[in-house]
Coordinates of C-alpha atoms in Angstrom, one line a residue:
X1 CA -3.0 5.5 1.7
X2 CA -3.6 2.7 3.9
X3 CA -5.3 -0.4 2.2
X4 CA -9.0 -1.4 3.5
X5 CA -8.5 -4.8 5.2
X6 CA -11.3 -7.0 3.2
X7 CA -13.7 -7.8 5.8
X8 CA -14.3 -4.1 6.0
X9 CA -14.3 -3.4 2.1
X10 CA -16.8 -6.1 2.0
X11 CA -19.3 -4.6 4.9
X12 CA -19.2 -1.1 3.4
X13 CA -19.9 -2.5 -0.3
X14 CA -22.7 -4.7 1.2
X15 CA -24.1 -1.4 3.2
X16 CA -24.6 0.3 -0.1
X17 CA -25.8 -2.4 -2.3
X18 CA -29.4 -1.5 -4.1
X19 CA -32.5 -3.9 -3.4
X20 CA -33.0 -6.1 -6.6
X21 CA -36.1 -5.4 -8.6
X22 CA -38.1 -8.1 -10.1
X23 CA -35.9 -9.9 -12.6
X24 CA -36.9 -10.1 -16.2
X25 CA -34.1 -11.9 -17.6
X26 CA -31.3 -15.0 -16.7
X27 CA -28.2 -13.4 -14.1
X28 CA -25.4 -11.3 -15.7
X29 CA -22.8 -13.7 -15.7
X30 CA -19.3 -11.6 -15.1
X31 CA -16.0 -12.8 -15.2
X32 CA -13.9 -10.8 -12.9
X33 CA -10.1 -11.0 -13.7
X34 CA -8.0 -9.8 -11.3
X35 CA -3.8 -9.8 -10.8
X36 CA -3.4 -6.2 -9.2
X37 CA -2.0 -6.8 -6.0
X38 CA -0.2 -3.0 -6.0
X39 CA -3.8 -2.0 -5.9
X40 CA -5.4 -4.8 -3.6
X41 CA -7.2 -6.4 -6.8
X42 CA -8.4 -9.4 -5.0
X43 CA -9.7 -7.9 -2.2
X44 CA -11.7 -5.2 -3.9
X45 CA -13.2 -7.2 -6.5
X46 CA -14.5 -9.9 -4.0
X47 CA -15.7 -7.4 -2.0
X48 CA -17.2 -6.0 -5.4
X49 CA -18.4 -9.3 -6.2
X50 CA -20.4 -9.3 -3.2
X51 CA -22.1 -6.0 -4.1
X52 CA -23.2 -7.4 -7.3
X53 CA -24.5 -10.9 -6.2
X54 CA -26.1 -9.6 -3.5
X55 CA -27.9 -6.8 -4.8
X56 CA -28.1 -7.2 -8.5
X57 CA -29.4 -9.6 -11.2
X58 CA -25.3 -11.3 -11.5
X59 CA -23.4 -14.4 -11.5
X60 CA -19.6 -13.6 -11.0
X61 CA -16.8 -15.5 -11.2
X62 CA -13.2 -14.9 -10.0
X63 CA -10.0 -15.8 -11.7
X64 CA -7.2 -14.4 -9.6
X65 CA -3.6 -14.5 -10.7
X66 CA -0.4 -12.4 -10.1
X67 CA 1.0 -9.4 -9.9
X68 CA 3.6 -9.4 -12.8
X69 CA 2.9 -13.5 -12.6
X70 CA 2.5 -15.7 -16.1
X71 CA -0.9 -17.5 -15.5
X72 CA -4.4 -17.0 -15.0
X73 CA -5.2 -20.0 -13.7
X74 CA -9.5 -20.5 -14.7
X75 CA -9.4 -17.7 -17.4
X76 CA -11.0 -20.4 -19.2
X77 CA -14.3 -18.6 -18.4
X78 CA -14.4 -16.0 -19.8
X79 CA -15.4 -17.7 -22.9
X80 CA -19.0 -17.9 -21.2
X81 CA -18.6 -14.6 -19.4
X82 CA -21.7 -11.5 -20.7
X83 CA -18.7 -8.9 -19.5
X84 CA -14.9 -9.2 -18.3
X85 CA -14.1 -7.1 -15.4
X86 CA -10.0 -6.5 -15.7
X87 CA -7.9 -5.7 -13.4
X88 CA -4.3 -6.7 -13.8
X89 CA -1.2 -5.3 -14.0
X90 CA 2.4 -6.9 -16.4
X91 CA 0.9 -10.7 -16.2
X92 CA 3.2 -12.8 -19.0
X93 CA 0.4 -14.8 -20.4
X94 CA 1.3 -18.5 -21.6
X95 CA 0.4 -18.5 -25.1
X96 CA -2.4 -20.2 -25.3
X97 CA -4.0 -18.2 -22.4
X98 CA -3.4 -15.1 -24.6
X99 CA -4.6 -16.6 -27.7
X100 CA -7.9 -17.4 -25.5
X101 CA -7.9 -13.4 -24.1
X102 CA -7.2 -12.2 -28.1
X103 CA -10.0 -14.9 -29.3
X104 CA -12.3 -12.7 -27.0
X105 CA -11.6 -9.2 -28.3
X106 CA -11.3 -10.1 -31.8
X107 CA -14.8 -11.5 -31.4
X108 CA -16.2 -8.2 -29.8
X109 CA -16.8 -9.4 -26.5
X110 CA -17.6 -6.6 -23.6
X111 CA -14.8 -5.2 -21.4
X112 CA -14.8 -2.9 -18.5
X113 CA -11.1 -2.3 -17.3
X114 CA -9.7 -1.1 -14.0
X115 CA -6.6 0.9 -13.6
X116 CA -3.5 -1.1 -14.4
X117 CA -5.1 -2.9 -17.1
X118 CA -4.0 -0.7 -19.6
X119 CA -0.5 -2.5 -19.0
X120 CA -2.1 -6.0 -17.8
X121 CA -0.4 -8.1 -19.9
X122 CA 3.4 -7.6 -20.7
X123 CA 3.9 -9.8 -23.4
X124 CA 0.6 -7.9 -25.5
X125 CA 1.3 -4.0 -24.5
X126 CA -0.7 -2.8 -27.1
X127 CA -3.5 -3.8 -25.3
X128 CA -4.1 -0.5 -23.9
X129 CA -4.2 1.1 -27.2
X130 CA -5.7 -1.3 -29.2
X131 CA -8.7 -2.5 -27.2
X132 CA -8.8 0.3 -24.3
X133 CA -7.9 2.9 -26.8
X134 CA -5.8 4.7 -24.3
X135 CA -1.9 5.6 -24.0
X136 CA -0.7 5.0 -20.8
X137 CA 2.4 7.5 -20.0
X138 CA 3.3 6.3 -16.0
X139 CA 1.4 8.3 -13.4
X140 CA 2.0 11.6 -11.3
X141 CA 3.1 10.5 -7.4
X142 CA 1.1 9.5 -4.5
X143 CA 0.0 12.9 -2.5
X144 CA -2.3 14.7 -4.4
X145 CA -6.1 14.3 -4.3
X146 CA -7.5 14.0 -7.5
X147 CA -11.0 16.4 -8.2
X148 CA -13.1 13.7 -10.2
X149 CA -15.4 15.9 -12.8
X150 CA -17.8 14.7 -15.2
X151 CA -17.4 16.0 -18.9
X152 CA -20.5 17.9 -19.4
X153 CA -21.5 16.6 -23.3
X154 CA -21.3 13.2 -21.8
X155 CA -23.4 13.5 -18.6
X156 CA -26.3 11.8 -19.6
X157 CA -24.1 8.8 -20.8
X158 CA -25.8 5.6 -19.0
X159 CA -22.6 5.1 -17.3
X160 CA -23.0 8.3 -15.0
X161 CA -26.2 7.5 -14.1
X162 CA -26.6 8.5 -10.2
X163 CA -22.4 9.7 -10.3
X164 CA -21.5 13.1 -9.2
X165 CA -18.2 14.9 -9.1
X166 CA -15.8 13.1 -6.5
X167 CA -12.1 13.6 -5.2
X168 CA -9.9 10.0 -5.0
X169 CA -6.8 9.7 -3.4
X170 CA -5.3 7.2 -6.0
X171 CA -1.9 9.1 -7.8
X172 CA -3.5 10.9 -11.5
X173 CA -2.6 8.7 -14.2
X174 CA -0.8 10.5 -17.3
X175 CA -3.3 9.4 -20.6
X176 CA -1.7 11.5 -23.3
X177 CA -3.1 11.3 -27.2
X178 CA -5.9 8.8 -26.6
X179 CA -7.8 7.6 -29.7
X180 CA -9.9 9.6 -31.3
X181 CA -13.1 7.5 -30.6
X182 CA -13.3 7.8 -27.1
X183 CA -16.4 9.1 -25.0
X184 CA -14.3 10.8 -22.4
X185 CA -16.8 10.8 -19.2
X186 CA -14.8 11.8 -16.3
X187 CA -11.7 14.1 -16.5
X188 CA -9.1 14.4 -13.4
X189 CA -7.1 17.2 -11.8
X190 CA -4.4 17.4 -9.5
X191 CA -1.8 20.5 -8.6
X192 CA 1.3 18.7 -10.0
X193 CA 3.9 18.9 -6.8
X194 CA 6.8 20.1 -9.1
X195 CA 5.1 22.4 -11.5
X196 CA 2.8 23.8 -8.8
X197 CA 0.3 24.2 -12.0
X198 CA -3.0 22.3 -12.1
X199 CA -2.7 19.4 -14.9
X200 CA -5.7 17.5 -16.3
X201 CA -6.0 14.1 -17.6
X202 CA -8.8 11.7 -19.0
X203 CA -10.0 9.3 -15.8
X204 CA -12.6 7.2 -17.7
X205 CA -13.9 6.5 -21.2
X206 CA -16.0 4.2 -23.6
X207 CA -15.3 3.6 -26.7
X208 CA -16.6 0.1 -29.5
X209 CA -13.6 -2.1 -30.5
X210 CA -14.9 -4.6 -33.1
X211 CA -18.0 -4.1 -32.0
X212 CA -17.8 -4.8 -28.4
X213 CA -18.7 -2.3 -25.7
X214 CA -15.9 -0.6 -23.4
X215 CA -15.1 0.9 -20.6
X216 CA -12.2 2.0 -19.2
X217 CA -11.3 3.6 -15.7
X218 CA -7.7 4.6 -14.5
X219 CA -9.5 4.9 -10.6
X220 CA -9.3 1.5 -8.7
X221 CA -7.5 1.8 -5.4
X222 CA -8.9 0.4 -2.4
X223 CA -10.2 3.7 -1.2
X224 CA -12.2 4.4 -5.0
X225 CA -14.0 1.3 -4.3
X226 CA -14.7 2.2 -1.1
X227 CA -16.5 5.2 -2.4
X228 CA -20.5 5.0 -3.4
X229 CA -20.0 7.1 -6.3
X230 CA -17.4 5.4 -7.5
X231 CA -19.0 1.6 -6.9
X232 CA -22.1 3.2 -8.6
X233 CA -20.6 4.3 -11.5
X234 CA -18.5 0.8 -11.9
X235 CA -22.0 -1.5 -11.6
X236 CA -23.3 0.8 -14.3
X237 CA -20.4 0.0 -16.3
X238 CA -20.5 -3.2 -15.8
X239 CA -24.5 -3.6 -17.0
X240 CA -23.9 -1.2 -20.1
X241 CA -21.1 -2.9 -21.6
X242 CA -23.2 -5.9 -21.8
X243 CA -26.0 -4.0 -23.7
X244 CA -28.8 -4.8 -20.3
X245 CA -30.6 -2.6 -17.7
X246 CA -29.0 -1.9 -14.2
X247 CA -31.4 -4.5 -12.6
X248 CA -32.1 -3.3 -9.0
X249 CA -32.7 -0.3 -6.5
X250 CA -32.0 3.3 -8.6
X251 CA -29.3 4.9 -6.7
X252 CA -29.7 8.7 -6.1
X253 CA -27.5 11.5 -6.5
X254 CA -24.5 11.1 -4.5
X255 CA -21.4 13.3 -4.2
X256 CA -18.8 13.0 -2.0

């Protein structure tokens, strides 16, 4: 898979972005977190950021760390954030930046998580079962597409508003045993290259922890954000985890 240099990740999110309706309330102020660089965090979330400020009712601001580094340097806001965006993988938080990202769970605040941050911080790995409410198990190797499908029960979940089926080309994360309060939305399939047997995991999920809306998604390689359906389903995440309206342009069906 080769990466989407940002200049271009930024043109195609700005090509899709939705016209802004009238707004009826002060800018959705998002935090995005990012510290991914396996996955091209930075670049997909500016690119992302772009997408929201220019076509939707948001504020975002960035705090970009480290692969596998041990700060976050600005994480201090999130504690004025409506919703942290999270996508980091093995950052070793000082402790008083992880008493600051604890302080912020613990007191219900909104999350919508990206891939590798169901292990984004190595010194609190229960993070992905605790707040995410997922078990992360490693994932399958890079070759096979993964079919996207929505669960049916769920379809008319907010989230999935204007998201169709869709293949990604990012390797099927193994989610084994997740907790029992999950809204699964989206499942994903592969033909496992060993087993030469089709295997099925959970792809994304809400679920309340202490109160607090969230949203988790193990997509997020350059090429997912690449894709409408995909970029479509993450603004709607991004809205409904802080309890407002998707302020802009209704997207149509899409499928690709």
């Amino acid at each position: 898979m080769t990466p989407l240099p940002c200049i271009v990740l930024a043109t195609l999110l700005a090509a899709t972005a939705a016209a802004p309706a009238p707004q009826s309330a002060s800018p959705l102020k998002v935090c995005l977190v990012s510290a991914s660089a396996e996955y091209k965090s930075d670049e997909s979330l500016a690119g992302f950021q772009k997408f929201l400020d220019g076509g939707y009712n948001a504020a975002c601001t960035r705090v970009f760390g480290a692969d596998k580094g041990d700060t976050l340097p600005g994480l201090e806001a999130i504690d004025s954030c409506d919703v942290m965006v999270l996508f980091a993988r093995r950052v070793t938080l000082p402790p008083e930046q992880l008493a600051r990202v604890r302080k912020y769970f613990q007191a219900g605040s909104p999350l919508v998580g990206l891939r590798t941050a169901s292990h984004a911080f190595q010194n609190w790995l229960e993070f992905d079962k605790e707040v995410l409410g997922g078990n992360y198990q490693g994932h399958y190797g890079v070759g096979p597409v993964t079919q996207v499908e929505i669960v049916e029960k769920n379809k008319g979940h907010p989230v999935l508003a204007g998201v169709g089926p869709f293949k990604s080309p990012a390797s099927l994360y193994r989610n084994t045993g997740a907790a029992a309060d999950i809204d699964l939305l989206l499942t994903g399939t592969i033909t496992d290259p060993k087993s030469k047997q089709n295997v099925t995991h959970p792809l994304a999920w809400t679920r309340v922890h202490n109160g607090g809306r969230v949203f988790y998604t193990s997509l997020g390689a350059p090429d997912d954000f690449a894709n409408e359906t995909f970029r479509r389903m993450l603004l709607n995440a991004v809205f409904w985890a802080a309890k407002r309206p998707v302020e802009g342009k209704a997207a149509k069906q899409v499928t690709e």
